[in-house]
Amino acid sequence: MEHKNYESWDIKRRCIIQKLRLAISEKDKLKGVYIKKYFFHCLNRKKNGTFIKIKLMGISFVNLNLGVKYGNEIITNILKQIKEIKPESIITKISGTNLCIYIEETKVEHVKDFIEKIFRITRNVSTSVSNVKISANIASITYKDDDFDVRDAVNKVDLSMFNAIRKGSNKYEIYNEMYESHINIRNIEKSIENNEITLYYQPKVDVKSGNIEGVEALIRWFSKDYGYITPDKLIGFAEHSGYIYKLGKWILKKTCIDIKELNKNLNKKLSLSVNISPYQLEHEEFLDEIKDIIEEVGFEQELLQLEITESKNIESIKDIQLILKEIRNTGIRVSIDDFGKGYNSIDYIKNYDVDEIKIDKSIVKYIGNNPLFIESLINMVHTTNTSVVAEGVEEKFEYEELQKMGCNLIQGYYCYRPMELKKLLELTKEA
Ligand code: C2E
Ligand code: CA
Ligand code: CA
């Protein structure tokens, strides 16, 4: 019995010594940083906290130009500074350009604060290679109720990283409950490939001639697994996750191809209106990318119109007036969507040069109560040489009233519902 106890004590002792040795020997050459294996070994015992992944961009250029040693020095320096701002953090370098950090923090605001501090560090790195800057993308996940699971964390953080990278350089993404939903980037991309996500077109009718002047592209997601997912949900997710930029480019390209073919085959000149999220406008390369797409497709830019929703978001975009001006300078038209739904509608007429104003359907519904109000609104917009579209026109009397009031274009179920391209082709062929 005694012998057995002694034996088990000895095994325990040897285990402890081995672990201590492992802890000391397995620290990376980069000071204070554990090697991957030991880092994950430590995390296995954690109950809650935050797992953070940092992807450094630009290090590979440094390695190529000045050697791996210099690249490593940069990383060491970054790690040293991270340790200084959070000495209790556990850090590892999991590959040449990827770092992982564990912190005990569970408050989102504090995590964000820490991430911002990391960006401050990476932004200030000097590389000694001309024109090469270090940038980073950061993804994180927080576990609060004793449910920390390191494997789960690694998978989920990779998914968030995917989104962080799509948002652009020096952007971060915190894993949130939206990821648990079936509305996620993988499903969206799969659905685009399977044609479960597609674009419908709703005609805009010229009130004077009764002809179809153009169409508005509206995204549709008919999922085999989850049924119809509304554009609001899809676009809302895309905006929240940063995926809107990529999705927006796909929408623009697809719709330009569709309508170019239609115009070519039917010898028409239908205009194409595409909805643009304020988040897309904020992207530095937005206009250049649009120009590239138009050129690649060979779409007549005078026929393209970007619909921008009147919202608080758009006002918060710095230089919004300049962006709109630049768009219009290229020949592309700008339309203000959902006019009257927001707060500062009059400001748009006063301050922004746009080509079209779309009166929101909630205002159109008001026509029965106060037709004079709508008429004054149309007249006011016309004083700035801007065209007026009425949205959501469902009734004959609404159409007729708007016609009398001098509204330029009508869009709504009374004329046409949004339809797939095939139907639009048949419809416009007959006209
Ligand atoms: P929106 O740009 O204001 O689009 C008009 C919405 O009104 C569409 O809803 C359309 O189907 C609906 N509608 C058209 N005529 C009538 C009518 O007579 N009565 C009523 N009640 N509704 C009518 P939908 O397709 O569900 O789209 C909702 C919103 O989602 C759009 O509002 C737009 O903000 C956004 N969206 C749709 N497609 C895209 C897209 O490709 N990109 C972006 N960024 N947003 C999109
Ligand atoms: Ca619209
Ligand atoms: Ca609208």
PDB file of C-alpha atoms in Angstrom, residues 84-248:
ATOM      1  CA  GLU A  84       2.747  45.964 -21.774  1.00  0.00           C
ATOM      2  CA  ILE A  85      -0.871  47.043 -22.148  1.00  0.00           C
ATOM      3  CA  LYS A  86      -2.167  43.713 -20.756  1.00  0.00           C
ATOM      4  CA  PRO A  87       0.558  41.901 -18.835  1.00  0.00           C
ATOM      5  CA  GLU A  88      -1.772  39.064 -17.776  1.00  0.00           C
ATOM      6  CA  SER A  89      -2.648  38.142 -21.379  1.00  0.00           C
ATOM      7  CA  ILE A  90      -1.561  34.744 -22.732  1.00  0.00           C
ATOM      8  CA  ILE A  91      -0.122  34.993 -26.200  1.00  0.00           C
ATOM      9  CA  THR A  92       1.056  32.698 -28.960  1.00  0.00           C
ATOM     10  CA  LYS A  93       2.235  33.050 -32.514  1.00  0.00           C
ATOM     11  CA  ILE A  94       0.426  30.320 -34.375  1.00  0.00           C
ATOM     12  CA  SER A  95       2.028  30.951 -37.734  1.00  0.00           C
ATOM     13  CA  GLY A  96       4.275  33.479 -39.452  1.00  0.00           C
ATOM     14  CA  THR A  97       1.648  36.204 -39.466  1.00  0.00           C
ATOM     15  CA  ASN A  98      -1.060  35.026 -37.059  1.00  0.00           C
ATOM     16  CA  LEU A  99      -1.150  35.676 -33.342  1.00  0.00           C
ATOM     17  CA  CYS A 100      -3.610  34.432 -30.752  1.00  0.00           C
ATOM     18  CA  ILE A 101      -4.301  36.011 -27.402  1.00  0.00           C
ATOM     19  CA  TYR A 102      -6.348  34.963 -24.428  1.00  0.00           C
ATOM     20  CA  ILE A 103      -7.528  37.544 -21.934  1.00  0.00           C
ATOM     21  CA  GLU A 104      -9.757  37.058 -18.935  1.00  0.00           C
ATOM     22  CA  GLU A 105     -11.948  39.988 -19.963  1.00  0.00           C
ATOM     23  CA  THR A 106     -15.627  39.309 -20.691  1.00  0.00           C
ATOM     24  CA  LYS A 107     -17.034  42.833 -21.044  1.00  0.00           C
ATOM     25  CA  VAL A 108     -17.441  43.623 -24.743  1.00  0.00           C
ATOM     26  CA  GLU A 109     -16.588  47.304 -24.276  1.00  0.00           C
ATOM     27  CA  HIS A 110     -13.284  46.407 -22.607  1.00  0.00           C
ATOM     28  CA  VAL A 111     -12.491  43.870 -25.322  1.00  0.00           C
ATOM     29  CA  LYS A 112     -13.139  46.505 -27.990  1.00  0.00           C
ATOM     30  CA  ASP A 113     -10.943  48.918 -26.119  1.00  0.00           C
ATOM     31  CA  PHE A 114      -8.124  46.361 -26.018  1.00  0.00           C
ATOM     32  CA  ILE A 115      -8.523  45.650 -29.749  1.00  0.00           C
ATOM     33  CA  GLU A 116      -8.360  49.369 -30.571  1.00  0.00           C
ATOM     34  CA  LYS A 117      -5.141  49.569 -28.566  1.00  0.00           C
ATOM     35  CA  ILE A 118      -3.691  46.669 -30.584  1.00  0.00           C
ATOM     36  CA  PHE A 119      -4.530  48.520 -33.805  1.00  0.00           C
ATOM     37  CA  ARG A 120      -2.774  51.580 -32.442  1.00  0.00           C
ATOM     38  CA  ILE A 121       0.321  49.432 -31.924  1.00  0.00           C
ATOM     39  CA  THR A 122       0.249  47.751 -35.353  1.00  0.00           C
ATOM     40  CA  ARG A 123      -0.472  50.999 -37.192  1.00  0.00           C
ATOM     41  CA  ASN A 124       2.577  52.639 -35.695  1.00  0.00           C
ATOM     42  CA  VAL A 125       5.019  49.929 -36.721  1.00  0.00           C
ATOM     43  CA  SER A 126       7.755  51.160 -38.975  1.00  0.00           C
ATOM     44  CA  THR A 127       8.916  48.511 -41.446  1.00  0.00           C
ATOM     45  CA  SER A 128      11.966  50.172 -43.035  1.00  0.00           C
ATOM     46  CA  VAL A 129      10.632  49.002 -46.379  1.00  0.00           C
ATOM     47  CA  SER A 130       9.354  51.884 -48.435  1.00  0.00           C
ATOM     48  CA  ASN A 131       5.623  51.838 -49.072  1.00  0.00           C
ATOM     49  CA  VAL A 132       5.120  48.791 -46.882  1.00  0.00           C
ATOM     50  CA  LYS A 133       2.884  49.317 -43.885  1.00  0.00           C
ATOM     51  CA  ILE A 134       1.801  46.761 -41.372  1.00  0.00           C
ATOM     52  CA  SER A 135      -1.929  46.396 -41.056  1.00  0.00           C
ATOM     53  CA  ALA A 136      -4.019  43.959 -39.088  1.00  0.00           C
ATOM     54  CA  ASN A 137      -7.344  42.239 -38.965  1.00  0.00           C
ATOM     55  CA  ILE A 138      -8.629  41.120 -35.607  1.00  0.00           C
ATOM     56  CA  ALA A 139     -11.369  38.670 -34.693  1.00  0.00           C
ATOM     57  CA  SER A 140     -12.529  37.713 -31.237  1.00  0.00           C
ATOM     58  CA  ILE A 141     -15.015  35.639 -29.300  1.00  0.00           C
ATOM     59  CA  THR A 142     -16.050  36.035 -25.676  1.00  0.00           C
ATOM     60  CA  TYR A 143     -17.360  33.297 -23.368  1.00  0.00           C
ATOM     61  CA  LYS A 144     -19.166  34.455 -20.274  1.00  0.00           C
ATOM     62  CA  ASP A 145     -20.878  31.662 -18.384  1.00  0.00           C
ATOM     63  CA  ASP A 146     -18.171  29.109 -17.684  1.00  0.00           C
ATOM     64  CA  ASP A 147     -18.554  27.822 -21.238  1.00  0.00           C
ATOM     65  CA  PHE A 148     -15.136  28.544 -22.683  1.00  0.00           C
ATOM     66  CA  ASP A 149     -14.299  25.914 -25.270  1.00  0.00           C
ATOM     67  CA  VAL A 150     -11.035  26.379 -27.040  1.00  0.00           C
ATOM     68  CA  ARG A 151     -11.881  24.274 -30.114  1.00  0.00           C
ATOM     69  CA  ASP A 152     -15.157  26.079 -30.539  1.00  0.00           C
ATOM     70  CA  ALA A 153     -13.336  29.391 -30.136  1.00  0.00           C
ATOM     71  CA  VAL A 154     -10.822  28.583 -32.875  1.00  0.00           C
ATOM     72  CA  ASN A 155     -13.556  27.700 -35.391  1.00  0.00           C
ATOM     73  CA  LYS A 156     -15.759  30.640 -34.592  1.00  0.00           C
ATOM     74  CA  VAL A 157     -12.944  33.137 -34.567  1.00  0.00           C
ATOM     75  CA  ASP A 158     -11.918  31.970 -38.045  1.00  0.00           C
ATOM     76  CA  LEU A 159     -15.431  32.659 -39.270  1.00  0.00           C
ATOM     77  CA  SER A 160     -15.323  36.144 -37.768  1.00  0.00           C
ATOM     78  CA  MET A 161     -11.873  36.691 -39.274  1.00  0.00           C
ATOM     79  CA  PHE A 162     -13.335  35.923 -42.676  1.00  0.00           C
ATOM     80  CA  ASN A 163     -15.690  38.862 -42.137  1.00  0.00           C
ATOM     81  CA  ALA A 164     -13.077  41.144 -40.624  1.00  0.00           C
ATOM     82  CA  ILE A 165     -10.896  40.703 -43.719  1.00  0.00           C
ATOM     83  CA  ARG A 166     -13.822  41.382 -46.009  1.00  0.00           C
ATOM     84  CA  LYS A 167     -14.416  44.676 -44.229  1.00  0.00           C
ATOM     85  CA  GLY A 168     -10.930  45.878 -45.215  1.00  0.00           C
ATOM     86  CA  SER A 169      -7.605  46.439 -43.519  1.00  0.00           C
ATOM     87  CA  ASN A 170      -7.411  47.425 -39.870  1.00  0.00           C
ATOM     88  CA  LYS A 171     -10.934  46.199 -39.209  1.00  0.00           C
ATOM     89  CA  TYR A 172     -12.165  43.833 -36.527  1.00  0.00           C
ATOM     90  CA  GLU A 173     -15.100  41.542 -36.025  1.00  0.00           C
ATOM     91  CA  ILE A 174     -16.514  40.247 -32.763  1.00  0.00           C
ATOM     92  CA  TYR A 175     -18.342  36.927 -32.978  1.00  0.00           C
ATOM     93  CA  ASN A 176     -22.005  37.511 -32.210  1.00  0.00           C
ATOM     94  CA  GLU A 177     -25.273  35.639 -32.121  1.00  0.00           C
ATOM     95  CA  MET A 178     -25.953  36.465 -35.792  1.00  0.00           C
ATOM     96  CA  TYR A 179     -23.420  33.787 -36.661  1.00  0.00           C
ATOM     97  CA  GLU A 180     -25.621  31.124 -35.115  1.00  0.00           C
ATOM     98  CA  SER A 181     -28.305  31.930 -37.654  1.00  0.00           C
ATOM     99  CA  HIS A 182     -28.612  30.310 -41.066  1.00  0.00           C
ATOM    100  CA  ILE A 183     -27.995  33.750 -42.518  1.00  0.00           C
ATOM    101  CA  ASN A 184     -24.252  33.547 -42.780  1.00  0.00           C
ATOM    102  CA  ILE A 185     -21.656  34.156 -45.454  1.00  0.00           C
ATOM    103  CA  ARG A 186     -21.167  30.489 -46.314  1.00  0.00           C
ATOM    104  CA  ASN A 187     -24.890  29.993 -46.912  1.00  0.00           C
ATOM    105  CA  ILE A 188     -25.104  33.206 -48.918  1.00  0.00           C
ATOM    106  CA  GLU A 189     -22.222  32.197 -51.172  1.00  0.00           C
ATOM    107  CA  LYS A 190     -23.657  28.700 -51.600  1.00  0.00           C
ATOM    108  CA  SER A 191     -27.058  30.176 -52.450  1.00  0.00           C
ATOM    109  CA  ILE A 192     -25.552  32.513 -55.040  1.00  0.00           C
ATOM    110  CA  GLU A 193     -23.899  29.516 -56.715  1.00  0.00           C
ATOM    111  CA  ASN A 194     -27.166  27.532 -56.658  1.00  0.00           C
ATOM    112  CA  ASN A 195     -29.202  30.472 -57.956  1.00  0.00           C
ATOM    113  CA  GLU A 196     -31.205  30.495 -54.738  1.00  0.00           C
ATOM    114  CA  ILE A 197     -30.162  34.109 -54.435  1.00  0.00           C
ATOM    115  CA  THR A 198     -31.043  36.089 -57.498  1.00  0.00           C
ATOM    116  CA  LEU A 199     -32.259  39.493 -58.643  1.00  0.00           C
ATOM    117  CA  TYR A 200     -35.760  40.545 -59.529  1.00  0.00           C
ATOM    118  CA  TYR A 201     -36.626  43.647 -61.477  1.00  0.00           C
ATOM    119  CA  GLN A 202     -39.495  46.028 -60.870  1.00  0.00           C
ATOM    120  CA  PRO A 203     -40.408  48.336 -63.770  1.00  0.00           C
ATOM    121  CA  LYS A 204     -40.634  52.101 -63.332  1.00  0.00           C
ATOM    122  CA  VAL A 205     -43.313  53.572 -65.522  1.00  0.00           C
ATOM    123  CA  ASP A 206     -43.110  56.949 -67.235  1.00  0.00           C
ATOM    124  CA  VAL A 207     -46.354  58.675 -66.219  1.00  0.00           C
ATOM    125  CA  LYS A 208     -46.692  60.718 -69.429  1.00  0.00           C
ATOM    126  CA  SER A 209     -46.132  57.942 -71.966  1.00  0.00           C
ATOM    127  CA  GLY A 210     -47.115  54.926 -69.879  1.00  0.00           C
ATOM    128  CA  ASN A 211     -43.916  53.211 -71.071  1.00  0.00           C
ATOM    129  CA  ILE A 212     -41.440  51.319 -68.948  1.00  0.00           C
ATOM    130  CA  GLU A 213     -38.548  53.725 -68.510  1.00  0.00           C
ATOM    131  CA  GLY A 214     -36.326  51.522 -66.413  1.00  0.00           C
ATOM    132  CA  VAL A 215     -36.163  48.902 -63.686  1.00  0.00           C
ATOM    133  CA  GLU A 216     -35.096  48.670 -60.066  1.00  0.00           C
ATOM    134  CA  ALA A 217     -33.087  45.581 -59.111  1.00  0.00           C
ATOM    135  CA  LEU A 218     -34.293  43.915 -55.900  1.00  0.00           C
ATOM    136  CA  ILE A 219     -32.489  41.008 -54.341  1.00  0.00           C
ATOM    137  CA  ARG A 220     -34.392  37.749 -53.662  1.00  0.00           C
ATOM    138  CA  TRP A 221     -33.377  34.738 -51.590  1.00  0.00           C
ATOM    139  CA  PHE A 222     -35.507  31.627 -51.970  1.00  0.00           C
ATOM    140  CA  SER A 223     -33.638  29.155 -49.803  1.00  0.00           C
ATOM    141  CA  LYS A 224     -34.394  25.448 -50.327  1.00  0.00           C
ATOM    142  CA  ASP A 225     -33.662  24.818 -46.667  1.00  0.00           C
ATOM    143  CA  TYR A 226     -35.085  27.886 -44.940  1.00  0.00           C
ATOM    144  CA  GLY A 227     -37.722  29.290 -47.276  1.00  0.00           C
ATOM    145  CA  TYR A 228     -37.979  32.910 -48.338  1.00  0.00           C
ATOM    146  CA  ILE A 229     -35.554  35.199 -46.588  1.00  0.00           C
ATOM    147  CA  THR A 230     -36.477  38.863 -46.952  1.00  0.00           C
ATOM    148  CA  PRO A 231     -34.056  41.381 -48.506  1.00  0.00           C
ATOM    149  CA  ASP A 232     -34.147  43.370 -45.276  1.00  0.00           C
ATOM    150  CA  LYS A 233     -32.774  40.380 -43.349  1.00  0.00           C
ATOM    151  CA  LEU A 234     -30.200  39.494 -45.986  1.00  0.00           C
ATOM    152  CA  ILE A 235     -29.000  43.056 -46.513  1.00  0.00           C
ATOM    153  CA  GLY A 236     -29.137  43.723 -42.763  1.00  0.00           C
ATOM    154  CA  PHE A 237     -26.844  40.767 -42.135  1.00  0.00           C
ATOM    155  CA  ALA A 238     -24.530  41.765 -44.985  1.00  0.00           C
ATOM    156  CA  GLU A 239     -24.245  45.285 -43.608  1.00  0.00           C
ATOM    157  CA  HIS A 240     -23.660  44.122 -40.079  1.00  0.00           C
ATOM    158  CA  SER A 241     -21.032  41.577 -41.056  1.00  0.00           C
ATOM    159  CA  GLY A 242     -19.213  43.749 -43.556  1.00  0.00           C
ATOM    160  CA  TYR A 243     -20.065  41.344 -46.368  1.00  0.00           C
ATOM    161  CA  ILE A 244     -22.189  44.010 -48.086  1.00  0.00           C
ATOM    162  CA  TYR A 245     -19.221  45.274 -50.019  1.00  0.00           C
ATOM    163  CA  LYS A 246     -18.639  41.958 -51.756  1.00  0.00           C
ATOM    164  CA  LEU A 247     -22.347  41.240 -52.158  1.00  0.00           C
ATOM    165  CA  GLY A 248     -22.928  44.751 -53.518  1.00  0.00           C
TER     166      GLY A 248
END
